[in-house]
Amino acid sequence: MTLSVRIIPCLDVTDGRVVKGINFTNLVDAGDPVEMASLYNTEGADELTFLDISASVAGRETTLDVVRKTAEQVFIPLTVGGGIRTVDDVDRLLRAGADKVSINTAALARPELIAEIADRFGSQVLVLSVDARRANTDSGFEVTTHGGRKSAGVDALAWVEKASELGVGEILLNSMDADGTRAGYDLGMIKAVRAISRVPLIASGGAGSQEDFAAALDAGADALLAASIFHFGIHRIGDIKGYLDRSGYPVRITGRA
Amino acid sequence: MIAILDYGSGNLRSALRAFERAGKDVVLTSDYEVALEAEGLVVPGVGAFGACMQGLKSVRGDQLVRERLAKARPTIGICVGMQILFAHGVEHGDHQGVGIWPATVEKLEAKVLPHMGWNTVDAATGSSLFKGIEGESFYFVHSYGVSDLGKEQLSNSSTLASWTDYDQRFLAAIEDGAFSATQFHPEKSGDAGLQLIKNWVSTL
């Protein structure tokens, strides 16, 4: 019995549609979120992540509806992030059918939000999303905001340590340098965060080849998140899992029993 | 009819849909009589042991579960809904559980917690929950568990225990007459989880 590594497709949702760009810009339409969630479930996704990048209140309401519809059809864990500012926002998402929420900017602005959410719903619902890039800080990595365009003025490792003390259940580490490039995960960043964190670590940003997934696991990731390579059919989830399985990594292959 | 006990805990929508897939009418309820008379009762649970126990008591769920036990009415606990059926939990202080089974729910000793993700289960021989899905993976998310069932203290010697491993061995599921429980989330465990739910429903 071994815990499997998790493959997590991420769907960036705005106004009810999945979109994807490079380095968070040049967004193109990639499909219907509920249909895509269902397809990825069939293909063996271990979890799903919706990132709500809507700018408007109407867009957020649409996303809640997407979460509801998805949770009715897809029986694997669903994480929703984007625009979460308060404990009530979390409550609404959980009631709509989300199992976890990821928070980012709001926690940087007010770190106590982490403890407030963890106290009310438990740490296991809370994923801290860290958008980091290489920079001249103590650890060599800094936190960014606005999709990697602005420095948050915070050292990435110091932030992970602080957030862990406040009670996050998992860390989603996004490399802003690698995002959308398909040139590989930032392995140095994964290693650095793994070394100081005792909660599960999801690596994100830069997945291109099958070997990239294995390399991120070797660097210490527990789960691997990717978007564009799945949306645009460069790799199928089943192919990545097959490759990892043949390479000796524990993966969940459905229907093998 | 199946009742899912609503005592303010977590995402019940998925549980509702998943149990509906097994072909029964399902209600979310905090009504004592409805939950007592239901053919099957689901005790969910997300969050900390103490907070869940407090929520359970606020709808007299502890009394309800004991009454269903006395009447041998099928009941299944899920995740923290399993943990609070045990005698004690040590998450954020010492808490008393419902006490259906004598063991204590303790913090797992693992390098990375929570134990989060898909893990396989060493299903008990003769298990009806795992029938046909013995080799499948199920979705776990927890930092506490039962590593010592204290089997000599169990009232029913035919109790079936299924185990899993994550740096240490701990209880994944228990089947004890009309009462069952799973540490993992069958309603989040894809097709294998839906099959486990169907297996439970077929025993009602």
GROMACS .gro file of C-alpha atoms in nm:
model
  461
    1MET     CA    1   0.000   0.000   0.000
    2THR     CA    2   0.144   0.328  -0.112
    3LEU     CA    3   0.007   0.675  -0.146
    4SER     CA    4  -0.010   0.760  -0.516
    5VAL     CA    5   0.132   1.075  -0.665
    6ARG     CA    6  -0.151   1.296  -0.785
    7ILE     CA    7  -0.194   1.439  -1.133
    8ILE     CA    8  -0.412   1.751  -1.118
    9PRO     CA    9  -0.538   1.934  -1.426
   10CYS     CA   10  -0.599   2.301  -1.358
   11LEU     CA   11  -0.880   2.483  -1.532
   12ASP     CA   12  -0.859   2.861  -1.538
   13VAL     CA   13  -1.220   2.975  -1.551
   14THR     CA   14  -1.356   3.315  -1.644
   15ASP     CA   15  -1.722   3.393  -1.708
   16GLY     CA   16  -1.803   3.024  -1.730
   17ARG     CA   17  -1.531   2.925  -1.980
   18VAL     CA   18  -1.190   2.763  -1.942
   19VAL     CA   19  -0.907   2.980  -2.076
   20LYS     CA   20  -0.533   2.942  -2.092
   21GLY     CA   21  -0.249   3.177  -2.170
   22ILE     CA   22   0.128   3.199  -2.142
   23ASN     CA   23   0.266   3.372  -1.832
   24PHE     CA   24  -0.095   3.462  -1.741
   25THR     CA   25  -0.152   3.675  -2.052
   26ASN     CA   26  -0.276   3.618  -2.409
   27LEU     CA   27  -0.574   3.412  -2.293
   28VAL     CA   28  -0.741   3.180  -2.541
   29ASP     CA   29  -1.062   2.982  -2.503
   30ALA     CA   30  -1.000   2.618  -2.410
   31GLY     CA   31  -1.351   2.483  -2.350
   32ASP     CA   32  -1.651   2.426  -2.123
   33PRO     CA   33  -1.540   2.368  -1.762
   34VAL     CA   34  -1.799   2.107  -1.665
   35GLU     CA   35  -1.738   1.903  -1.981
   36MET     CA   36  -1.363   1.928  -1.936
   37ALA     CA   37  -1.384   1.829  -1.569
   38SER     CA   38  -1.587   1.524  -1.662
   39LEU     CA   39  -1.345   1.430  -1.940
   40TYR     CA   40  -1.040   1.463  -1.714
   41ASN     CA   41  -1.212   1.253  -1.451
   42THR     CA   42  -1.268   0.980  -1.710
   43GLU     CA   43  -0.905   1.005  -1.816
   44GLY     CA   44  -0.782   0.946  -1.461
   45ALA     CA   45  -0.729   1.290  -1.305
   46ASP     CA   46  -0.673   1.244  -0.931
   47GLU     CA   47  -0.815   1.585  -0.843
   48LEU     CA   48  -0.937   1.890  -1.027
   49THR     CA   49  -0.855   2.254  -0.966
   50PHE     CA   50  -1.065   2.546  -1.086
   51LEU     CA   51  -0.897   2.881  -1.073
   52ASP     CA   52  -1.156   3.156  -1.102
   53ILE     CA   53  -0.990   3.444  -1.285
   54SER     CA   54  -1.316   3.637  -1.337
   55ALA     CA   55  -1.285   4.005  -1.269
   56SER     CA   56  -1.654   4.068  -1.194
   57VAL     CA   57  -1.912   3.966  -0.934
   58ALA     CA   58  -2.123   3.816  -1.213
   59GLY     CA   59  -1.822   3.609  -1.320
   60ARG     CA   60  -1.780   3.478  -0.963
   61GLU     CA   61  -2.147   3.376  -0.949
   62THR     CA   62  -2.104   3.190  -1.278
   63THR     CA   63  -1.808   3.005  -1.129
   64LEU     CA   64  -2.016   2.898  -0.828
   65ASP     CA   65  -2.263   2.749  -1.073
   66VAL     CA   66  -1.980   2.570  -1.256
   67VAL     CA   67  -1.862   2.426  -0.922
   68ARG     CA   68  -2.217   2.307  -0.842
   69LYS     CA   69  -2.261   2.136  -1.179
   70THR     CA   70  -1.917   1.976  -1.165
   71ALA     CA   71  -1.962   1.843  -0.811
   72GLU     CA   72  -2.285   1.675  -0.918
   73GLN     CA   73  -2.115   1.478  -1.194
   74VAL     CA   74  -1.756   1.428  -1.089
   75PHE     CA   75  -1.674   1.230  -0.775
   76ILE     CA   76  -1.312   1.327  -0.719
   77PRO     CA   77  -1.177   1.612  -0.506
   78LEU     CA   78  -1.236   1.961  -0.638
   79THR     CA   79  -1.029   2.263  -0.536
   80VAL     CA   80  -1.141   2.614  -0.619
   81GLY     CA   81  -0.926   2.925  -0.603
   82GLY     CA   82  -0.943   3.285  -0.711
   83GLY     CA   83  -1.096   3.587  -0.544
   84ILE     CA   84  -1.140   3.433  -0.199
   85ARG     CA   85  -1.126   3.712   0.058
   86THR     CA   86  -1.326   3.594   0.358
   87VAL     CA   87  -1.437   3.292   0.559
   88ASP     CA   88  -1.784   3.343   0.406
   89ASP     CA   89  -1.639   3.311   0.055
   90VAL     CA   90  -1.496   2.975   0.161
   91ASP     CA   91  -1.828   2.868   0.309
   92ARG     CA   92  -2.010   2.949  -0.018
   93LEU     CA   93  -1.763   2.746  -0.223
   94LEU     CA   94  -1.776   2.445   0.010
   95ARG     CA   95  -2.155   2.453   0.005
   96ALA     CA   96  -2.148   2.466  -0.375
   97GLY     CA   97  -1.948   2.143  -0.376
   98ALA     CA   98  -1.579   2.237  -0.348
   99ASP     CA   99  -1.369   2.017  -0.121
  100LYS     CA  100  -1.079   2.257  -0.088
  101VAL     CA  101  -1.013   2.622  -0.157
  102SER     CA  102  -0.687   2.784  -0.255
  103ILE     CA  103  -0.602   3.131  -0.137
  104ASN     CA  104  -0.327   3.362  -0.248
  105THR     CA  105  -0.348   3.742  -0.254
  106ALA     CA  106  -0.592   3.771   0.036
  107ALA     CA  107  -0.361   3.572   0.262
  108LEU     CA  108  -0.068   3.796   0.171
  109ALA     CA  109  -0.275   4.103   0.255
  110ARG     CA  110  -0.404   3.952   0.579
  111PRO     CA  111  -0.226   3.633   0.693
  112GLU     CA  112  -0.475   3.579   0.981
  113LEU     CA  113  -0.725   3.470   0.716
  114ILE     CA  114  -0.534   3.139   0.702
  115ALA     CA  115  -0.596   3.070   1.071
  116GLU     CA  116  -0.959   3.184   1.044
  117ILE     CA  117  -1.031   2.939   0.761
  118ALA     CA  118  -0.836   2.655   0.925
  119ASP     CA  119  -1.016   2.704   1.258
  120ARG     CA  120  -1.359   2.699   1.099
  121PHE     CA  121  -1.321   2.426   0.834
  122GLY     CA  122  -0.995   2.248   0.919
  123SER     CA  123  -0.652   2.285   0.756
  124GLN     CA  124  -0.733   2.014   0.504
  125VAL     CA  125  -0.965   2.248   0.309
  126LEU     CA  126  -0.696   2.511   0.267
  127VAL     CA  127  -0.441   2.519  -0.012
  128LEU     CA  128  -0.195   2.806  -0.006
  129SER     CA  129  -0.120   2.910  -0.361
  130VAL     CA  130   0.226   3.066  -0.386
  131ASP     CA  131   0.312   3.242  -0.712
  132ALA     CA  132   0.690   3.261  -0.685
  133ARG     CA  133   0.981   3.358  -0.905
  134ARG     CA  134   1.356   3.368  -0.878
  135ALA     CA  135   1.474   3.694  -0.727
  136ASN     CA  136   1.742   3.852  -0.517
  137THR     CA  137   1.589   3.768  -0.176
  138ASP     CA  138   1.722   3.566   0.121
  139SER     CA  139   1.615   3.235  -0.028
  140GLY     CA  140   1.651   3.337  -0.391
  141PHE     CA  141   1.274   3.317  -0.444
  142GLU     CA  142   1.011   3.584  -0.396
  143VAL     CA  143   0.632   3.590  -0.391
  144THR     CA  144   0.456   3.775  -0.671
  145THR     CA  145   0.104   3.906  -0.716
  146HIS     CA  146  -0.105   4.000  -1.019
  147GLY     CA  147  -0.020   3.681  -1.203
  148GLY     CA  148   0.353   3.718  -1.158
  149ARG     CA  149   0.374   4.078  -1.276
  150LYS     CA  150   0.440   4.243  -0.940
  151SER     CA  151   0.666   4.160  -0.648
  152ALA     CA  152   0.481   4.113  -0.319
  153GLY     CA  153   0.799   4.214  -0.139
  154VAL     CA  154   0.798   3.885   0.051
  155ASP     CA  155   1.056   3.606   0.048
  156ALA     CA  156   0.887   3.288  -0.078
  157LEU     CA  157   1.035   3.049   0.177
  158ALA     CA  158   0.969   3.283   0.469
  159TRP     CA  159   0.608   3.307   0.350
  160VAL     CA  160   0.568   2.928   0.327
  161GLU     CA  161   0.702   2.890   0.682
  162LYS     CA  162   0.471   3.156   0.820
  163ALA     CA  163   0.165   3.019   0.640
  164SER     CA  164   0.244   2.667   0.760
  165GLU     CA  165   0.244   2.789   1.120
  166LEU     CA  166  -0.093   2.955   1.062
  167GLY     CA  167  -0.241   2.627   0.941
  168VAL     CA  168  -0.244   2.567   0.565
  169GLY     CA  169  -0.307   2.204   0.471
  170GLU     CA  170  -0.124   2.200   0.141
  171ILE     CA  171   0.098   2.421  -0.074
  172LEU     CA  172   0.049   2.486  -0.443
  173LEU     CA  173   0.381   2.618  -0.567
  174ASN     CA  174   0.355   2.800  -0.899
  175SER     CA  175   0.670   2.902  -1.076
  176MET     CA  176   0.596   3.231  -1.250
  177ASP     CA  177   0.919   3.199  -1.450
  178ALA     CA  178   0.820   2.858  -1.586
  179ASP     CA  179   0.440   2.904  -1.617
  180GLY     CA  180   0.316   2.825  -1.966
  181THR     CA  181   0.665   2.775  -2.110
  182ARG     CA  182   0.654   2.391  -2.113
  183ALA     CA  183   1.028   2.403  -2.036
  184GLY     CA  184   1.000   2.199  -1.714
  185TYR     CA  185   0.907   2.266  -1.352
  186ASP     CA  186   1.144   2.484  -1.146
  187LEU     CA  187   1.312   2.195  -0.965
  188GLY     CA  188   1.531   2.413  -0.744
  189MET     CA  189   1.225   2.592  -0.615
  190ILE     CA  190   1.044   2.263  -0.544
  191LYS     CA  191   1.347   2.130  -0.352
  192ALA     CA  192   1.379   2.450  -0.149
  193VAL     CA  193   1.012   2.447  -0.043
  194ARG     CA  194   1.008   2.071   0.022
  195ALA     CA  195   1.303   2.111   0.257
  196ILE     CA  196   1.109   2.343   0.489
  197SER     CA  197   0.750   2.221   0.452
  198ARG     CA  198   0.574   1.929   0.621
  199VAL     CA  199   0.245   1.959   0.429
  200PRO     CA  200   0.180   1.810   0.085
  201LEU     CA  201   0.340   2.004  -0.200
  202ILE     CA  202   0.181   2.049  -0.541
  203ALA     CA  203   0.421   2.162  -0.813
  204SER     CA  204   0.287   2.388  -1.085
  205GLY     CA  205   0.420   2.578  -1.384
  206GLY     CA  206   0.630   2.459  -1.673
  207ALA     CA  207   0.519   2.099  -1.734
  208GLY     CA  208   0.611   2.005  -2.090
  209SER     CA  209   0.748   1.652  -2.129
  210GLN     CA  210   0.666   1.330  -1.943
  211GLU     CA  211   1.014   1.345  -1.792
  212ASP     CA  212   0.929   1.684  -1.639
  213PHE     CA  213   0.666   1.519  -1.420
  214ALA     CA  214   0.910   1.256  -1.293
  215ALA     CA  215   1.175   1.520  -1.226
  216ALA     CA  216   0.935   1.722  -1.010
  217LEU     CA  217   0.853   1.412  -0.806
  218ASP     CA  218   1.224   1.346  -0.758
  219ALA     CA  219   1.262   1.706  -0.639
  220GLY     CA  220   1.003   1.637  -0.368
  221ALA     CA  221   0.658   1.719  -0.508
  222ASP     CA  222   0.365   1.505  -0.386
  223ALA     CA  223   0.133   1.615  -0.664
  224LEU     CA  224   0.170   1.770  -1.008
  225LEU     CA  225  -0.052   2.034  -1.154
  226ALA     CA  226  -0.063   2.121  -1.523
  227ALA     CA  227  -0.297   2.305  -1.753
  228SER     CA  228  -0.200   2.382  -2.111
  229ILE     CA  229  -0.044   2.047  -2.198
  230PHE     CA  230  -0.371   1.875  -2.107
  231HIS     CA  231  -0.607   2.135  -2.254
  232PHE     CA  232  -0.430   2.140  -2.586
  233GLY     CA  233  -0.388   1.765  -2.602
  234ILE     CA  234  -0.007   1.760  -2.593
  235HIS     CA  235  -0.026   1.483  -2.334
  236ARG     CA  236  -0.314   1.276  -2.206
  237ILE     CA  237  -0.336   1.217  -1.832
  238GLY     CA  238  -0.333   0.843  -1.894
  239ASP     CA  239  -0.008   0.869  -2.090
  240ILE     CA  240   0.164   1.064  -1.812
  241LYS     CA  241   0.043   0.811  -1.556
  242GLY     CA  242   0.151   0.521  -1.775
  243TYR     CA  243   0.496   0.673  -1.809
  244LEU     CA  244   0.526   0.731  -1.432
  245ASP     CA  245   0.398   0.380  -1.360
  246ARG     CA  246   0.658   0.224  -1.593
  247SER     CA  247   0.924   0.443  -1.430
  248GLY     CA  248   0.838   0.305  -1.085
  249TYR     CA  249   0.635   0.590  -0.935
  250PRO     CA  250   0.314   0.498  -0.749
  251VAL     CA  251   0.015   0.614  -0.954
  252ARG     CA  252  -0.355   0.537  -0.942
  253ILE     CA  253  -0.451   0.346  -1.253
  254THR     CA  254  -0.824   0.290  -1.250
  255GLY     CA  255  -0.979  -0.042  -1.339
  256ARG     CA  256  -0.653  -0.234  -1.290
  257ALA     CA  257  -0.786  -0.437  -0.994
  258MET     CA  258  -3.447   0.602   0.217
  259ILE     CA  259  -3.096   0.703   0.322
  260ALA     CA  260  -3.037   0.996   0.555
  261ILE     CA  261  -2.716   1.196   0.559
  262LEU     CA  262  -2.683   1.358   0.897
  263ASP     CA  263  -2.643   1.732   0.855
  264TYR     CA  264  -2.474   1.879   1.156
  265GLY     CA  265  -2.291   2.164   0.989
  266SER     CA  266  -2.001   1.963   0.855
  267GLY     CA  267  -1.830   2.022   0.520
  268ASN     CA  268  -1.928   1.946   0.164
  269LEU     CA  269  -2.241   1.729   0.188
  270ARG     CA  270  -2.350   1.792  -0.169
  271SER     CA  271  -2.108   1.535  -0.313
  272ALA     CA  272  -2.212   1.278  -0.053
  273LEU     CA  273  -2.577   1.337  -0.139
  274ARG     CA  274  -2.518   1.288  -0.513
  275ALA     CA  275  -2.292   0.988  -0.464
  276PHE     CA  276  -2.544   0.802  -0.246
  277GLU     CA  277  -2.822   0.891  -0.491
  278ARG     CA  278  -2.620   0.718  -0.763
  279ALA     CA  279  -2.670   0.395  -0.569
  280GLY     CA  280  -3.037   0.418  -0.654
  281LYS     CA  281  -3.193   0.523  -0.324
  282ASP     CA  282  -3.376   0.835  -0.213
  283VAL     CA  283  -3.136   1.041  -0.007
  284VAL     CA  284  -3.211   1.327   0.230
  285LEU     CA  285  -2.985   1.566   0.415
  286THR     CA  286  -3.136   1.601   0.760
  287SER     CA  287  -3.068   1.709   1.114
  288ASP     CA  288  -3.408   1.579   1.227
  289TYR     CA  289  -3.370   1.309   1.493
  290GLU     CA  290  -3.674   1.102   1.396
  291VAL     CA  291  -3.601   1.112   1.023
  292ALA     CA  292  -3.243   1.004   1.084
  293LEU     CA  293  -3.349   0.735   1.331
  294GLU     CA  294  -3.607   0.580   1.099
  295ALA     CA  295  -3.395   0.595   0.780
  296GLU     CA  296  -3.303   0.262   0.624
  297GLY     CA  297  -2.940   0.371   0.626
  298LEU     CA  298  -2.770   0.661   0.804
  299VAL     CA  299  -2.454   0.833   0.684
  300VAL     CA  300  -2.248   1.020   0.943
  301PRO     CA  301  -2.014   1.251   0.750
  302GLY     CA  302  -1.743   1.461   0.908
  303VAL     CA  303  -1.490   1.719   0.799
  304GLY     CA  304  -1.273   1.927   1.029
  305ALA     CA  305  -1.142   1.867   1.379
  306PHE     CA  306  -1.259   1.582   1.607
  307GLY     CA  307  -1.374   1.809   1.889
  308ALA     CA  308  -1.561   2.048   1.661
  309CYS     CA  309  -1.736   1.757   1.485
  310MET     CA  310  -1.833   1.599   1.817
  311GLN     CA  311  -1.976   1.932   1.930
  312GLY     CA  312  -2.172   1.962   1.605
  313LEU     CA  313  -2.296   1.604   1.637
  314LYS     CA  314  -2.417   1.664   1.992
  315SER     CA  315  -2.595   1.983   1.888
  316VAL     CA  316  -2.837   1.767   1.685
  317ARG     CA  317  -2.833   1.485   1.949
  318GLY     CA  318  -2.639   1.280   1.696
  319ASP     CA  319  -2.450   1.089   1.965
  320GLN     CA  320  -2.775   0.964   2.116
  321LEU     CA  321  -2.913   0.896   1.768
  322VAL     CA  322  -2.615   0.681   1.671
  323ARG     CA  323  -2.637   0.481   1.996
  324GLU     CA  324  -3.009   0.423   1.943
  325ARG     CA  325  -2.943   0.300   1.589
  326LEU     CA  326  -2.675   0.070   1.729
  327ALA     CA  327  -2.918  -0.072   1.985
  328LYS     CA  328  -3.170  -0.132   1.706
  329ALA     CA  329  -2.901  -0.271   1.469
  330ARG     CA  330  -2.988  -0.016   1.199
  331PRO     CA  331  -2.728   0.025   0.922
  332THR     CA  332  -2.505   0.326   0.980
  333ILE     CA  333  -2.183   0.434   0.809
  334GLY     CA  334  -1.932   0.694   0.927
  335ILE     CA  335  -1.704   0.872   0.682
  336CYS     CA  336  -1.366   1.032   0.760
  337VAL     CA  337  -1.406   1.230   1.084
  338GLY     CA  338  -1.756   1.078   1.089
  339MET     CA  339  -1.574   0.747   1.142
  340GLN     CA  340  -1.330   0.889   1.395
  341ILE     CA  341  -1.600   1.028   1.626
  342LEU     CA  342  -1.760   0.682   1.650
  343PHE     CA  343  -1.453   0.575   1.850
  344ALA     CA  344  -1.411   0.631   2.225
  345HIS     CA  345  -1.149   0.908   2.221
  346GLY     CA  346  -0.976   1.158   1.997
  347VAL     CA  347  -0.668   1.361   2.078
  348GLU     CA  348  -0.688   1.630   1.809
  349HIS     CA  349  -0.644   1.971   1.979
  350GLY     CA  350  -0.698   1.826   2.328
  351ASP     CA  351  -0.859   1.512   2.466
  352HIS     CA  352  -1.213   1.457   2.339
  353GLN     CA  353  -1.468   1.187   2.405
  354GLY     CA  354  -1.626   1.027   2.103
  355VAL     CA  355  -1.953   0.836   2.071
  356GLY     CA  356  -1.777   0.520   2.187
  357ILE     CA  357  -1.916   0.258   1.949
  358TRP     CA  358  -1.565   0.113   1.939
  359PRO     CA  359  -1.311   0.142   2.222
  360ALA     CA  360  -1.001   0.273   2.040
  361THR     CA  361  -0.840   0.617   2.050
  362VAL     CA  362  -0.791   0.830   1.735
  363GLU     CA  363  -0.430   0.948   1.744
  364LYS     CA  364  -0.205   1.171   1.535
  365LEU     CA  365  -0.037   0.985   1.252
  366GLU     CA  366   0.338   0.968   1.257
  367ALA     CA  367   0.436   1.066   0.907
  368LYS     CA  368   0.687   1.301   0.750
  369VAL     CA  369   0.422   1.486   0.551
  370LEU     CA  370   0.070   1.547   0.688
  371PRO     CA  371  -0.219   1.544   0.613
  372HIS     CA  372  -0.218   1.199   0.453
  373MET     CA  373  -0.374   1.339   0.138
  374GLY     CA  374  -0.455   1.153  -0.179
  375TRP     CA  375  -0.526   0.811  -0.322
  376ASN     CA  376  -0.409   0.506  -0.133
  377THR     CA  377  -0.481   0.136  -0.168
  378VAL     CA  378  -0.640  -0.067   0.110
  379ASP     CA  379  -0.563  -0.411   0.248
  380ALA     CA  380  -0.927  -0.517   0.248
  381ALA     CA  381  -1.040  -0.762   0.519
  382THR     CA  382  -1.119  -1.113   0.398
  383GLY     CA  383  -1.495  -1.142   0.361
  384SER     CA  384  -1.551  -0.765   0.345
  385SER     CA  385  -1.877  -0.670   0.180
  386LEU     CA  386  -1.776  -0.302   0.143
  387PHE     CA  387  -1.474  -0.385  -0.074
  388LYS     CA  388  -1.636  -0.665  -0.274
  389GLY     CA  389  -1.508  -0.643  -0.632
  390ILE     CA  390  -1.287  -0.339  -0.562
  391GLU     CA  391  -1.022  -0.499  -0.340
  392GLY     CA  392  -0.728  -0.361  -0.537
  393GLU     CA  393  -0.859  -0.009  -0.598
  394SER     CA  394  -0.742   0.321  -0.448
  395PHE     CA  395  -0.953   0.552  -0.233
  396TYR     CA  396  -0.918   0.920  -0.147
  397PHE     CA  397  -0.792   1.000   0.202
  398VAL     CA  398  -0.743   1.334   0.371
  399HIS     CA  399  -0.664   1.322   0.742
  400SER     CA  400  -0.385   1.363   0.996
  401TYR     CA  401  -0.532   1.141   1.268
  402GLY     CA  402  -0.625   0.775   1.265
  403VAL     CA  403  -0.669   0.451   1.456
  404SER     CA  404  -0.353   0.242   1.461
  405ASP     CA  405  -0.457   0.007   1.745
  406LEU     CA  406  -0.812  -0.121   1.721
  407GLY     CA  407  -0.782  -0.294   2.061
  408LYS     CA  408  -0.950  -0.598   1.908
  409GLU     CA  409  -0.963  -0.790   2.236
  410GLN     CA  410  -1.192  -0.516   2.370
  411LEU     CA  411  -1.438  -0.530   2.081
  412SER     CA  412  -1.775  -0.677   2.172
  413ASN     CA  413  -1.813  -0.847   1.835
  414SER     CA  414  -1.530  -1.086   1.754
  415SER     CA  415  -1.633  -1.100   1.386
  416THR     CA  416  -1.554  -0.731   1.331
  417LEU     CA  417  -1.375  -0.680   0.999
  418ALA     CA  418  -1.089  -0.432   0.985
  419SER     CA  419  -0.925  -0.312   0.663
  420TRP     CA  420  -0.594  -0.131   0.687
  421THR     CA  421  -0.374   0.100   0.488
  422ASP     CA  422  -0.019   0.234   0.514
  423TYR     CA  423   0.135   0.578   0.509
  424ASP     CA  424   0.463   0.565   0.700
  425GLN     CA  425   0.260   0.358   0.951
  426ARG     CA  426  -0.034   0.117   0.945
  427PHE     CA  427  -0.377   0.249   1.035
  428LEU     CA  428  -0.744   0.164   1.001
  429ALA     CA  429  -0.897   0.236   0.658
  430ALA     CA  430  -1.239   0.081   0.723
  431ILE     CA  431  -1.433  -0.117   0.979
  432GLU     CA  432  -1.739  -0.338   0.935
  433ASP     CA  433  -1.912  -0.447   1.253
  434GLY     CA  434  -2.263  -0.583   1.214
  435ALA     CA  435  -2.496  -0.298   1.115
  436PHE     CA  436  -2.217  -0.042   1.164
  437SER     CA  437  -1.948   0.044   0.912
  438ALA     CA  438  -1.706   0.330   0.870
  439THR     CA  439  -1.434   0.443   0.632
  440GLN     CA  440  -1.142   0.674   0.702
  441PHE     CA  441  -1.132   0.767   0.332
  442HIS     CA  442  -1.401   0.952   0.137
  443PRO     CA  443  -1.591   0.705  -0.084
  444GLU     CA  444  -1.794   0.996  -0.226
  445LYS     CA  445  -1.463   1.145  -0.353
  446SER     CA  446  -1.307   0.817  -0.468
  447GLY     CA  447  -1.433   0.806  -0.825
  448ASP     CA  448  -1.583   0.483  -0.961
  449ALA     CA  449  -1.430   0.267  -0.687
  450GLY     CA  450  -1.590   0.488  -0.423
  451LEU     CA  451  -1.928   0.476  -0.596
  452GLN     CA  452  -1.900   0.097  -0.605
  453LEU     CA  453  -1.822   0.086  -0.232
  454ILE     CA  454  -2.132   0.298  -0.167
  455LYS     CA  455  -2.339   0.062  -0.384
  456ASN     CA  456  -2.197  -0.232  -0.190
  457TRP     CA  457  -2.306  -0.072   0.137
  458VAL     CA  458  -2.650   0.019   0.000
  459SER     CA  459  -2.699  -0.339  -0.120
  460THR     CA  460  -2.671  -0.459   0.242
  461LEU     CA  461  -2.959  -0.238   0.360
   0.00000   0.00000   0.00000
